[in-house]
PDB file of C-alpha atoms and ligand atoms in Angstrom:
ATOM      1  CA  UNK A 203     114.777  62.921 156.490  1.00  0.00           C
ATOM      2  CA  UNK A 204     117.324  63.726 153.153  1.00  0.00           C
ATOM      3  CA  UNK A 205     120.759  63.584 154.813  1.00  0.00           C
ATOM      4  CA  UNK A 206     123.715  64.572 152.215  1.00  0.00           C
ATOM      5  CA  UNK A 207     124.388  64.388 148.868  1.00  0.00           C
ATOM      6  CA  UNK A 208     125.268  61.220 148.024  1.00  0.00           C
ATOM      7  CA  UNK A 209     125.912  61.415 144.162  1.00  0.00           C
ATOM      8  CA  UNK A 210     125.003  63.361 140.831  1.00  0.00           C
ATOM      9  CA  UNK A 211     124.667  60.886 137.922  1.00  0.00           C
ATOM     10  CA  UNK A 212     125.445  61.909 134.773  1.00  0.00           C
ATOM     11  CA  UNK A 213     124.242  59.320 131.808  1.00  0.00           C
ATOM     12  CA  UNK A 214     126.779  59.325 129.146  1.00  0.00           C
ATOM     13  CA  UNK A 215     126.949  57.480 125.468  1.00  0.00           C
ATOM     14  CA  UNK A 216     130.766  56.634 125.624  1.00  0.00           C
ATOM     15  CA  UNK A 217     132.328  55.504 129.395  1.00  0.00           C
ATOM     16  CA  UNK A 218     135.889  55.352 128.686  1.00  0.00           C
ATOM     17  CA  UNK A 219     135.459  58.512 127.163  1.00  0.00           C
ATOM     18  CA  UNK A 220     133.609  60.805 129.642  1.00  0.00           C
ATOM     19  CA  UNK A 221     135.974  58.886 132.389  1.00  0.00           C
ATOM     20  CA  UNK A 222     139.063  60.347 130.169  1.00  0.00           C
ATOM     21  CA  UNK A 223     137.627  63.564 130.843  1.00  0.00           C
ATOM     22  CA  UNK A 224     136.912  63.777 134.122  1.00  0.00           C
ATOM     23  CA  UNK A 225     140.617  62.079 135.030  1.00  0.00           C
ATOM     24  CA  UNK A 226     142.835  63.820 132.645  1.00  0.00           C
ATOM     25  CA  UNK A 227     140.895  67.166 131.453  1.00  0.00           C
ATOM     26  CA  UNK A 228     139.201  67.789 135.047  1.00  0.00           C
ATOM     27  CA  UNK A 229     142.065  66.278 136.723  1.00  0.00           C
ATOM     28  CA  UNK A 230     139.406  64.272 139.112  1.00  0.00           C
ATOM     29  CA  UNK A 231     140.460  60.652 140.866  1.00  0.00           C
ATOM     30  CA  UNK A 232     138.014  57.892 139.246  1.00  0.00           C
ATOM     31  CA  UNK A 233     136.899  54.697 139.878  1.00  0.00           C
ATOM     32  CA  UNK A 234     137.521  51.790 137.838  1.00  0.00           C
ATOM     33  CA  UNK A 235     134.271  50.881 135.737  1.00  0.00           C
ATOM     34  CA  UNK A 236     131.855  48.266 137.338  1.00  0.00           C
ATOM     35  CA  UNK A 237     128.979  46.694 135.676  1.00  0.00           C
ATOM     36  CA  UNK A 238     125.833  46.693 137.599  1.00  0.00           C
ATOM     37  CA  UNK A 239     123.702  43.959 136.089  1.00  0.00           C
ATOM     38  CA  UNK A 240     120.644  44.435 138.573  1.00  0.00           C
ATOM     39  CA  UNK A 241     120.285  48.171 137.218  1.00  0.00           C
ATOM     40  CA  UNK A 242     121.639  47.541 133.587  1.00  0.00           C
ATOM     41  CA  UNK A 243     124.363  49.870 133.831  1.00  0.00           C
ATOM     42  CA  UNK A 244     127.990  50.335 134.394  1.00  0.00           C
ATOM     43  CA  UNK A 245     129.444  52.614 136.635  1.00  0.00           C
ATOM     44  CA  UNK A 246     132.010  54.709 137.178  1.00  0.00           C
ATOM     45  CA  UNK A 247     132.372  57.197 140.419  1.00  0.00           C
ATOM     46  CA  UNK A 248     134.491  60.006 140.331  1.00  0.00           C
ATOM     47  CA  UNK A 249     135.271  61.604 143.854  1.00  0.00           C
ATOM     48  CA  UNK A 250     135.466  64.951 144.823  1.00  0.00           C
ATOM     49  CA  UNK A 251     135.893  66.179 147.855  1.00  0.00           C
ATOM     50  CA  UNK A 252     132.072  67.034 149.256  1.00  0.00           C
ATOM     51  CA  UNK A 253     130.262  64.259 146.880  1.00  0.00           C
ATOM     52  CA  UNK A 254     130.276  62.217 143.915  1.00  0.00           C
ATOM     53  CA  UNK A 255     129.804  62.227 140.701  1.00  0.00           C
ATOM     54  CA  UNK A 256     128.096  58.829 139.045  1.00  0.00           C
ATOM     55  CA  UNK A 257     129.156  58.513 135.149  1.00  0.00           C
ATOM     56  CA  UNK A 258     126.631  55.450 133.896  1.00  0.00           C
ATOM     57  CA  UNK A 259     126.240  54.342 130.707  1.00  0.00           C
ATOM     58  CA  UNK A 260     124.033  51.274 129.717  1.00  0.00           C
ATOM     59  CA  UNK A 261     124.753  47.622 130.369  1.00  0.00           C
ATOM     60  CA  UNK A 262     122.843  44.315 128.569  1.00  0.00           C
ATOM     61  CA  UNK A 263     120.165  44.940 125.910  1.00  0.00           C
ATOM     62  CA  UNK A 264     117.178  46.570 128.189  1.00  0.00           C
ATOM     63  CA  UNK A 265     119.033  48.795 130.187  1.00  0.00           C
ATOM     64  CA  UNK A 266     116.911  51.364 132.084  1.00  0.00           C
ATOM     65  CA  UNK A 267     119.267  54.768 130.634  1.00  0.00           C
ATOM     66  CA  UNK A 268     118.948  53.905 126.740  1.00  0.00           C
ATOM     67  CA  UNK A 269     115.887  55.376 126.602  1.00  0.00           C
ATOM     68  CA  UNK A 270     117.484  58.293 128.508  1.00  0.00           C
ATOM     69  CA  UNK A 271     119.902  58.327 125.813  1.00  0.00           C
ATOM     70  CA  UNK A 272     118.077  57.810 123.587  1.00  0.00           C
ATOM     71  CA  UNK A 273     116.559  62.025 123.838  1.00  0.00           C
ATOM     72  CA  UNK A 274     119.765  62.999 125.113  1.00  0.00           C
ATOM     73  CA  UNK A 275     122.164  61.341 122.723  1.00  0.00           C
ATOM     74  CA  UNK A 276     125.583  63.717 124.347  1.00  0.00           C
ATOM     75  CA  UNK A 277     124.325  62.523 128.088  1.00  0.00           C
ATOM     76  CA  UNK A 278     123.180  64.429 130.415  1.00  0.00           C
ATOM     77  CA  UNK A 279     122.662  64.622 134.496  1.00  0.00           C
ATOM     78  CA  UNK A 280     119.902  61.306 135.103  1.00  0.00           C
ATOM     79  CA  UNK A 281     119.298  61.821 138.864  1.00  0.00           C
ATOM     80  CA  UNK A 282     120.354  62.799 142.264  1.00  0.00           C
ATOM     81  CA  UNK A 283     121.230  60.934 145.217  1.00  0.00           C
ATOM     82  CA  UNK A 284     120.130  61.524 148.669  1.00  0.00           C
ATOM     83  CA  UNK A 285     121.527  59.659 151.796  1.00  0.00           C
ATOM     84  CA  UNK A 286     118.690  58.649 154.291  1.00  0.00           C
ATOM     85  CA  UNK A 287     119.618  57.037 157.806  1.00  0.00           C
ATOM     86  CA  UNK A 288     116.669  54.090 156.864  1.00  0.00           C
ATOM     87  CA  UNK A 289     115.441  53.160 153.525  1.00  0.00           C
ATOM     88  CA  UNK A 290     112.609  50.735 154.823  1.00  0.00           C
ATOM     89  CA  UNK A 291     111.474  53.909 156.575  1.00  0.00           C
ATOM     90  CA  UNK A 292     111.813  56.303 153.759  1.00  0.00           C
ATOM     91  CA  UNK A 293     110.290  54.015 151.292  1.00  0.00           C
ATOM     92  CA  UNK A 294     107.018  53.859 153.805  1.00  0.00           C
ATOM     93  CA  UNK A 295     107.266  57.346 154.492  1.00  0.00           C
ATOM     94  CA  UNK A 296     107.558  58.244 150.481  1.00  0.00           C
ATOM     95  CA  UNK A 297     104.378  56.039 150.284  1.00  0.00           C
ATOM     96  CA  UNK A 298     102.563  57.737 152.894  1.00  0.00           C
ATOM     97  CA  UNK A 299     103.291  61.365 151.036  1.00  0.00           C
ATOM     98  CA  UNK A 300     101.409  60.322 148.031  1.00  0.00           C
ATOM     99  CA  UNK A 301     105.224  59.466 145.995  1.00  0.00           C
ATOM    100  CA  UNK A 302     105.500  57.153 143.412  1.00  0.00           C
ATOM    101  CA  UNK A 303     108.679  54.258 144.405  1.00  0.00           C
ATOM    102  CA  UNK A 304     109.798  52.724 141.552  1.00  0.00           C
ATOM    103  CA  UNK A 305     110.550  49.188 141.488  1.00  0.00           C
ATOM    104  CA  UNK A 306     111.514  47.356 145.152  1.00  0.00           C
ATOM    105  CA  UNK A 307     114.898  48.472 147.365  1.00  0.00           C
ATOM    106  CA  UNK A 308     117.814  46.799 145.328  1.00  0.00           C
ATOM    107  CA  UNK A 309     121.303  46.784 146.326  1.00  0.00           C
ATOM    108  CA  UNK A 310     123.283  50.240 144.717  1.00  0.00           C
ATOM    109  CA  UNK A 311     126.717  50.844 143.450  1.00  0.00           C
ATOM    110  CA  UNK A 312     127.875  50.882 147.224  1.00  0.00           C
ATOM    111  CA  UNK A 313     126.885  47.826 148.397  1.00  0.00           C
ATOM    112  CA  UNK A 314     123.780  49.784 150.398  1.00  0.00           C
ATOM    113  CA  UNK A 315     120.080  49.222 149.640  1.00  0.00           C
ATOM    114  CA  UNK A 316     118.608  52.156 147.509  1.00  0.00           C
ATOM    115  CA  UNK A 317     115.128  52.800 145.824  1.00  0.00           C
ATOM    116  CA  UNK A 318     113.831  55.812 142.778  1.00  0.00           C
ATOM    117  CA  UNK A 319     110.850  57.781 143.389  1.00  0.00           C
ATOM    118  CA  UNK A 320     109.293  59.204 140.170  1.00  0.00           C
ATOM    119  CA  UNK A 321     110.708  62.390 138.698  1.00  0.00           C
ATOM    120  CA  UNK A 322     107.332  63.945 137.602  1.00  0.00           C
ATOM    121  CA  UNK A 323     106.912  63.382 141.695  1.00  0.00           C
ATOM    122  CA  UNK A 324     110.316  65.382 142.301  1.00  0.00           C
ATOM    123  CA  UNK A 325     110.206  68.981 139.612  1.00  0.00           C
ATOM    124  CA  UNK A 326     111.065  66.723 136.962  1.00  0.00           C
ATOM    125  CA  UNK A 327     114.314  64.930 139.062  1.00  0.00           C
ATOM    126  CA  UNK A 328     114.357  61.311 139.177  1.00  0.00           C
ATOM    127  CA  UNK A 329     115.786  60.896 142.734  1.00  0.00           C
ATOM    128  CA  UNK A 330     117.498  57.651 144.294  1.00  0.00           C
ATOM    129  CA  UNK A 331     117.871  57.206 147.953  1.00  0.00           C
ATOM    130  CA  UNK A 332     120.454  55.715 149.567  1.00  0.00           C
ATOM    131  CA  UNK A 333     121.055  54.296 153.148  1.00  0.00           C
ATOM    132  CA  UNK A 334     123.902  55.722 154.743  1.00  0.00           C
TER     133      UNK A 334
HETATM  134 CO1   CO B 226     122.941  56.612 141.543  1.00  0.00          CO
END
């Protein structure tokens, strides 16, 4: 069902900082930051040339990733991306296997309807998935 890699995001305390990094020390072509409101975060995708990496740090007072922060106060990777071809089907299918969905199908980063499954469903992984 998992097509490619979508994204790998990486939680991180300072934005404008870890985006410095990735532009300038990694020498990697980023995205200009966009606050997500619906997911309490603010993004910023950095492209390479087989996937992408998601940089996210948090966004309005209850955002989802503080907690994340929280234990990992330098950042860390937060969760992988999968495409799928269908996400109502994927959703019933992850439902069917005995997975945990968290939350209802929201509109991601790319305008495409995703959904989370549990990481302590997934080796300790929280994983998105993402209509192609
Ligand atoms: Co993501």
């Amino acid at each position: 069902m998992i097509g490619r890699l979508n994204h790998v995001a990486i939680a991180v305390p300072d934005l404008a900082a870890a985006t410095a990094q990735y532009a300038q020390t990694l020498g990697a072509a980023v995205t200009v930051p966009q606050d997500l409101a619906e997911h309490g975060v603010t993004v910023v995708f950095v492209t390479l040339p087989n996937t992408k990496i998601e940089l996210l740090a948090p966004f309005g007072p209850a955002s989802p990733i503080q907690g994340f922060l929280d234990k990992n106060p330098s950042g860390g990777i937060h969760h992988l991306c999968y495409e799928v071809p269908d996400i109502h089907a994927a959703r019933d299918r992850m439902l069917a296997e005995g997975a945990r969905v968290l939350g209802a199908i929201k509109t991601g980063a790319h305008g495409k309807p995703v959904l989370f499954l549990h990481p302590k469903d997934f080796t300790g992984t929280l994983i998105e998935l993402e209509q192609a």
